[in-house]
XYZ file of C-alpha atoms in Angstrom:
441
model
C -8.569 7.007 1.770
C -5.431 5.087 2.094
C -3.514 4.356 -1.251
C -3.416 0.789 -2.201
C -0.174 -0.967 -2.064
C 1.399 -0.754 -5.568
C 2.725 -4.625 -5.281
C -1.363 -5.527 -5.599
C -1.082 -4.307 -9.163
C 1.394 -7.495 -10.013
C -1.581 -9.875 -8.955
C -4.103 -7.687 -11.057
C -1.953 -7.623 -14.134
C -1.172 -11.268 -14.004
C -4.744 -12.340 -13.695
C -5.494 -10.083 -16.582
C -3.027 -12.068 -18.552
C -0.278 -9.694 -18.608
C 3.286 -11.490 -17.957
C 4.458 -8.647 -15.289
C 6.386 -9.168 -12.163
C 8.999 -7.277 -10.132
C 12.442 -8.154 -9.074
C 13.509 -7.917 -5.326
C 16.762 -6.435 -4.304
C 17.587 -8.527 -1.351
C 20.784 -6.728 -0.174
C 22.114 -4.067 2.151
C 25.193 -3.221 0.304
C 25.097 0.652 -0.275
C 27.057 0.486 -3.575
C 24.880 -2.290 -5.038
C 21.640 -0.507 -3.774
C 22.595 2.790 -5.366
C 23.143 0.937 -8.704
C 19.547 -0.430 -8.360
C 18.389 3.084 -7.476
C 20.137 4.789 -10.433
C 18.603 2.055 -12.945
C 15.127 2.742 -11.327
C 15.301 6.285 -11.983
C 16.420 5.999 -15.583
C 13.600 3.529 -16.373
C 10.946 5.228 -14.029
C 10.204 1.828 -12.430
C 9.431 0.841 -8.730
C 12.378 -0.431 -6.927
C 11.587 -3.324 -4.410
C 14.440 -3.606 -1.735
C 14.216 -6.083 1.060
C 16.063 -6.606 4.067
C 16.518 -9.983 5.560
C 16.159 -11.020 9.104
C 19.922 -11.831 9.172
C 21.024 -8.254 8.116
C 18.373 -6.035 10.013
C 16.665 -6.760 13.273
C 15.823 -5.389 16.756
C 19.311 -5.892 17.891
C 20.969 -4.820 14.645
C 21.579 -7.763 12.586
C 25.037 -8.385 10.960
C 24.492 -4.893 9.460
C 24.227 -3.049 12.811
C 20.794 -1.608 11.585
C 17.573 -1.996 13.074
C 14.435 -1.588 10.808
C 13.938 2.265 11.446
C 17.758 2.524 10.809
C 17.500 0.704 7.481
C 14.768 2.976 6.545
C 16.897 6.047 7.042
C 19.758 4.519 5.226
C 17.566 3.795 2.192
C 16.286 7.425 2.570
C 19.966 8.803 2.490
C 21.019 6.728 -0.562
C 17.731 7.598 -2.446
C 18.440 11.252 -1.897
C 22.038 11.067 -3.266
C 20.822 9.192 -6.191
C 17.727 11.668 -6.444
C 15.354 8.753 -6.619
C 11.967 9.813 -4.677
C 11.033 7.294 -2.030
C 7.718 6.992 -3.595
C 9.365 4.816 -6.238
C 10.825 2.450 -3.615
C 9.137 -0.220 -1.792
C 10.691 -1.574 1.322
C 10.167 -5.161 2.477
C 11.168 -7.471 5.255
C 12.425 -11.022 4.069
C 12.392 -14.172 6.216
C 10.776 -12.462 9.129
C 10.048 -15.069 11.943
C 12.029 -17.334 14.335
C 14.893 -17.618 11.824
C 17.631 -16.213 13.881
C 15.794 -16.855 17.280
C 15.369 -20.687 16.392
C 17.858 -21.692 19.156
C 15.373 -20.619 21.541
C 12.130 -22.698 22.623
C 8.855 -21.438 20.792
C 7.323 -19.048 23.395
C 10.966 -17.182 23.391
C 11.540 -17.652 19.734
C 8.001 -16.301 18.833
C 8.306 -13.370 21.291
C 11.545 -12.242 19.617
C 10.075 -12.804 16.086
C 6.873 -10.817 16.953
C 9.111 -7.870 18.224
C 10.970 -8.309 14.771
C 7.672 -8.064 12.843
C 6.468 -5.118 14.954
C 9.634 -2.948 14.321
C 9.625 -3.693 10.461
C 5.975 -2.785 10.238
C 6.271 0.467 12.468
C 9.229 1.493 10.522
C 7.137 1.513 7.394
C 7.969 -1.462 5.486
C 5.131 -2.506 3.379
C 5.950 -5.889 2.050
C 6.246 -8.553 4.831
C 7.592 -11.913 4.270
C 6.210 -14.273 7.100
C 8.546 -17.005 7.412
C 7.764 -19.572 10.184
C 9.018 -22.749 8.236
C 11.872 -23.455 10.496
C 11.981 -25.523 13.508
C 12.804 -24.056 16.874
C 14.537 -25.576 19.811
C 11.375 -27.123 21.466
C 10.336 -28.926 18.142
C 11.104 -32.547 17.667
C 14.238 -32.563 15.433
C 13.119 -35.866 13.880
C 9.504 -35.044 12.795
C 8.823 -32.850 10.008
C 7.395 -29.266 11.084
C 3.731 -29.614 10.172
C 1.866 -26.996 7.923
C -0.651 -26.572 10.746
C 2.187 -25.446 13.149
C 3.853 -23.332 10.314
C 0.418 -21.620 9.666
C -0.548 -21.105 13.228
C 2.748 -19.381 14.013
C 2.334 -17.562 10.874
C -1.050 -16.212 11.806
C 0.232 -15.209 15.380
C 2.924 -12.827 13.695
C 0.328 -11.363 11.262
C -1.630 -10.537 14.186
C 1.383 -8.697 15.601
C 1.798 -6.868 12.101
C -1.926 -5.799 11.984
C -1.471 -4.426 15.445
C 1.629 -2.506 14.300
C -0.029 -0.983 11.317
C -2.970 0.470 13.405
C -0.377 1.960 15.844
C 1.538 3.395 12.513
C -1.760 4.622 11.332
C -1.900 6.952 14.488
C 1.456 8.571 13.516
C 1.009 8.378 9.793
C -2.705 8.427 8.642
C -1.418 7.940 4.990
C 0.601 4.729 5.908
C -0.011 2.063 3.134
C -1.007 -1.229 4.400
C 1.754 -3.852 4.315
C 1.197 -6.903 1.944
C 1.942 -10.663 3.287
C 3.891 -13.275 1.709
C 3.493 -16.574 3.202
C 4.281 -20.290 2.589
C 5.766 -23.408 4.028
C 8.244 -24.384 1.240
C 10.788 -21.760 1.723
C 14.606 -21.981 0.482
C 17.180 -21.436 3.107
C 18.318 -17.893 3.171
C 21.903 -17.498 1.895
C 21.291 -20.405 -0.665
C 22.037 -24.327 -0.362
C 24.698 -25.170 2.517
C 25.173 -28.696 1.235
C 28.416 -29.968 -0.228
C 26.931 -32.333 -2.575
C 24.027 -31.135 -4.910
C 21.310 -33.497 -3.903
C 18.637 -31.938 -6.403
C 15.510 -29.999 -5.981
C 11.930 -31.194 -5.663
C 9.413 -28.846 -7.207
C 6.511 -28.134 -4.892
C 3.702 -30.718 -5.499
C 0.234 -29.343 -6.380
C -1.659 -30.857 -3.724
C 1.062 -29.783 -1.007
C 0.653 -25.969 -2.414
C -3.159 -26.139 -2.201
C -2.972 -27.655 1.147
C -0.878 -24.905 2.564
C -3.150 -22.281 1.086
C -6.189 -23.962 2.901
C -4.400 -24.381 6.203
C -3.046 -20.792 6.244
C -6.676 -19.381 5.348
C -7.972 -21.551 8.480
C -5.269 -20.191 10.685
C -6.081 -16.745 9.544
C -9.551 -17.037 10.197
C -9.219 -18.689 13.521
C -7.003 -15.656 14.627
C -9.607 -13.178 13.509
C -7.561 -12.074 10.385
C -10.039 -12.363 7.550
C -9.294 -8.687 6.614
C -5.362 -9.292 6.801
C -6.016 -12.370 4.383
C -7.024 -10.091 1.809
C -3.592 -8.544 2.071
C -1.783 -11.931 1.425
C -0.857 -11.445 -2.139
C 2.019 -14.520 -2.391
C 2.943 -17.639 -1.496
C 6.551 -19.010 -1.478
C 6.970 -22.361 -3.274
C 9.833 -24.344 -4.769
C 9.492 -24.080 -8.514
C 12.906 -25.815 -9.014
C 15.417 -23.041 -8.709
C 18.223 -22.305 -6.266
C 21.399 -20.256 -6.035
C 24.309 -22.371 -4.641
C 28.030 -22.201 -4.704
C 28.513 -23.383 -8.197
C 25.760 -21.338 -9.673
C 22.422 -22.063 -9.695
C 19.714 -24.806 -10.507
C 18.179 -23.769 -13.663
C 14.596 -23.408 -14.114
C 12.983 -26.070 -16.093
C 9.400 -24.875 -16.775
C 8.740 -28.692 -17.933
C 8.861 -29.854 -14.575
C 6.836 -27.204 -13.068
C 3.966 -27.174 -15.346
C 1.196 -28.350 -12.981
C 2.456 -26.276 -10.163
C 2.438 -23.045 -12.238
C -1.067 -23.989 -13.661
C -2.306 -24.148 -10.227
C -1.655 -20.613 -9.357
C -4.174 -19.566 -11.943
C -6.915 -20.841 -9.659
C -6.343 -18.324 -7.128
C -7.474 -14.765 -8.168
C -5.596 -12.987 -5.313
C -2.269 -14.869 -5.388
C 1.121 -14.942 -7.256
C 4.032 -17.196 -6.694
C 7.173 -15.532 -4.989
C 10.252 -17.092 -6.370
C 13.237 -16.887 -3.948
C 16.811 -17.622 -5.062
C 16.347 -16.850 -8.411
C 20.152 -15.446 -8.715
C 22.305 -16.506 -11.877
C 18.974 -17.841 -13.792
C 19.444 -16.522 -17.461
C 17.297 -13.661 -18.578
C 15.078 -15.959 -20.634
C 14.701 -18.277 -17.702
C 13.616 -15.310 -15.255
C 10.989 -14.385 -18.170
C 9.666 -18.127 -18.187
C 9.129 -17.708 -14.197
C 7.221 -14.697 -14.649
C 5.384 -15.779 -17.616
C 4.537 -19.040 -15.628
C 3.093 -17.053 -12.509
C 6.137 -15.831 -10.422
C 5.277 -12.331 -9.792
C 8.317 -11.633 -7.456
C 11.631 -12.617 -8.405
C 14.258 -12.392 -5.246
C 17.814 -11.667 -5.869
C 20.433 -11.053 -3.398
C 23.858 -12.739 -3.871
C 23.686 -12.310 -8.006
C 23.699 -8.522 -7.432
C 26.499 -8.287 -4.886
C 28.479 -10.866 -6.893
C 28.281 -8.500 -9.909
C 29.294 -5.534 -7.399
C 32.317 -7.931 -6.566
C 33.031 -8.359 -10.038
C 33.344 -4.676 -10.561
C 35.752 -4.201 -7.891
C 37.843 -6.935 -8.691
C 38.146 -5.801 -12.415
C 39.409 -2.479 -11.017
C 41.658 -4.324 -8.788
C 43.283 -5.993 -11.676
C 43.516 -3.141 -13.265
C 45.318 -1.346 -10.413
C 47.983 -4.094 -10.202
C 48.974 -3.447 -13.737
C 48.867 0.329 -13.660
C 50.690 0.452 -10.428
C 52.840 -2.496 -11.069
C 55.992 -0.679 -9.945
C 54.290 1.163 -7.304
C 53.103 -1.708 -4.827
C 52.970 0.971 -2.031
C 50.187 2.876 -3.740
C 47.994 -0.162 -4.647
C 45.080 -0.653 -2.480
C 45.418 -4.531 -2.397
C 41.780 -4.802 -2.256
C 41.643 -8.584 -2.919
C 44.111 -9.435 -0.455
C 42.650 -7.349 2.150
C 38.987 -8.632 1.699
C 40.619 -12.204 1.654
C 42.299 -11.626 4.997
C 39.024 -10.273 6.489
C 37.371 -13.529 5.651
C 40.131 -15.910 6.662
C 40.510 -14.032 10.167
C 36.636 -14.513 10.689
C 35.326 -17.456 8.629
C 31.915 -17.654 10.409
C 29.957 -16.161 7.328
C 31.170 -18.687 4.762
C 32.556 -22.017 6.611
C 29.095 -23.582 6.649
C 28.846 -22.931 2.753
C 32.298 -23.485 1.348
C 33.411 -27.212 1.419
C 36.682 -28.582 -0.139
C 40.484 -28.571 0.235
C 42.032 -25.601 1.349
C 43.051 -24.324 -2.291
C 39.287 -24.795 -3.211
C 37.876 -22.835 -0.284
C 40.643 -20.259 -1.157
C 39.240 -20.156 -4.659
C 35.525 -20.001 -3.351
C 36.269 -17.256 -1.061
C 36.861 -15.069 -4.116
C 34.662 -16.420 -6.842
C 31.961 -18.477 -5.183
C 28.535 -17.681 -6.737
C 27.349 -17.913 -3.125
C 29.283 -14.658 -2.762
C 29.670 -14.765 0.993
C 32.244 -12.051 0.762
C 29.667 -9.642 0.769
C 29.167 -10.146 4.646
C 32.788 -8.644 4.830
C 32.437 -5.644 2.646
C 31.431 -3.434 5.616
C 34.433 -4.025 7.706
C 36.511 -0.882 8.160
C 39.602 -2.333 6.649
C 37.845 -3.354 3.639
C 35.964 -0.073 3.185
C 39.474 1.377 3.661
C 40.763 -0.517 0.561
C 38.006 0.084 -1.564
C 38.356 3.782 -0.923
C 42.019 3.838 -1.871
C 41.128 1.611 -4.987
C 38.420 4.596 -5.932
C 40.945 7.161 -5.344
C 43.608 5.521 -7.600
C 41.025 5.632 -10.500
C 39.341 9.141 -9.747
C 40.688 10.515 -12.818
C 39.566 7.510 -14.819
C 40.743 3.937 -15.691
C 43.147 3.858 -18.764
C 41.428 2.414 -21.638
C 43.826 -0.394 -22.355
C 43.307 -2.092 -18.926
C 39.617 -0.918 -18.809
C 39.114 -3.087 -22.211
C 41.084 -6.005 -20.545
C 39.156 -6.280 -17.406
C 35.988 -4.599 -17.897
C 35.193 -4.846 -21.740
C 31.550 -4.059 -21.382
C 32.188 -0.966 -19.549
C 34.997 -0.191 -21.990
C 32.457 -0.111 -24.649
C 29.997 2.062 -22.841
C 32.694 4.563 -22.052
C 33.970 4.820 -25.743
C 30.222 5.163 -26.953
C 29.745 8.117 -24.220
C 27.213 5.973 -22.460
C 29.265 5.551 -19.199
C 31.606 7.906 -17.248
C 35.079 6.609 -16.789
C 35.170 6.670 -12.949
C 35.150 3.791 -10.716
C 32.066 4.194 -8.975
C 30.049 4.483 -12.151
C 32.037 1.461 -13.543
C 31.217 -0.719 -10.560
C 27.431 0.316 -10.637
C 27.328 -0.629 -14.522
C 28.390 -4.023 -13.692
C 25.425 -4.238 -11.269
C 22.935 -2.618 -13.631
C 23.802 -5.316 -16.185
C 22.286 -8.017 -13.960
C 19.384 -5.647 -12.960
C 18.709 -5.020 -16.741
C 18.273 -8.830 -16.917
C 15.731 -8.841 -14.362
C 13.760 -5.799 -16.006
C 13.977 -7.862 -19.336
C 12.222 -10.543 -17.636
C 9.693 -8.807 -15.402
C 8.232 -5.767 -17.683
C 7.605 -3.916 -14.251
C 7.575 -0.762 -15.927
C 3.847 -1.677 -16.449
C 3.398 -1.309 -12.365
C 1.969 1.888 -11.532
C 2.991 3.748 -8.366
């Protein structure tokens, strides 16, 4: 008998009145993932990691990894952190025509089908099917209908189901993937607007209509059994991460929407762009019916904070020896300015304002540049300079939380531990909100 997907426990617990969810680490950054893994081991909780269609696809994405490569990457990190793979769930985020939208429907859907197929065959067990974006053959002046979105979603679910049957032949114990669907999906990477135009909470009638249309499309495509694997819908509860931080959750504006999920015994909401919400707002989201809290830039922003803290400390410690400094911040900024494609559409303003945002924007576009060889080399030199520990005076100045933990014997004074701890601070806010220790695996 095939083991049930552990994510179904979230639905069961929520419908039993338990305020339980899970955070989803949407990142491919190795140091950030190691921090998440360390905390999962320490708390004995499941770790949900998701790769987006931008990061990982059949051509390698911007990470250079295909789905099977990403699986091996995670296995390697987990082994280094001594975290069993049985404690990790891998998901694919925004799987659909996202990065193929410049093609017409036939070509875009063929590419999206291969994308989904490779994710399922690689053993990813949470599949977010996202067909909410227009492709080249769609009318640019007309809203993409729920009928088209759901039809394309069902077509990709057919591919996923066939891929799972193919996987079973090689691995009879493979867990069936669960699906997340919906039509009101926030743009991956956060808002690109220069002016905040405000967010509209999904209307109840629109959500219910989406459920009905998706169910109909699944039925028409012979996917009645696959429909039982749909556990979540993406809606807009009024939250978004953006350049200046986030749009904070206001539960009073989402009362009707959140009440509506109680009418569906098999679904929870999936919350995208929950980065930078307070831990209390995150807990309210879970209490109100959001079972999956997705966070990406918020994790790598914390990692960047840890690295910058070390870089500032390095400037003081090696003030009279500039040749020994890593110049990490400068190297990173130079890598960004040489190739602005990953931030050009997100950062707006004067040259000075954009220079500030390259370092400190909450959109954290610098995460795209961390894998570049010169940035990796600078990070390694930074770590080498503090391999014997960070002097307590500058540690207290630039990383006071880490300083306190070091003094209390709760944190080892080495650069990797200090940066990971900064990420763990963010992870702990999600663990506070999700109570995910109640999810059995």
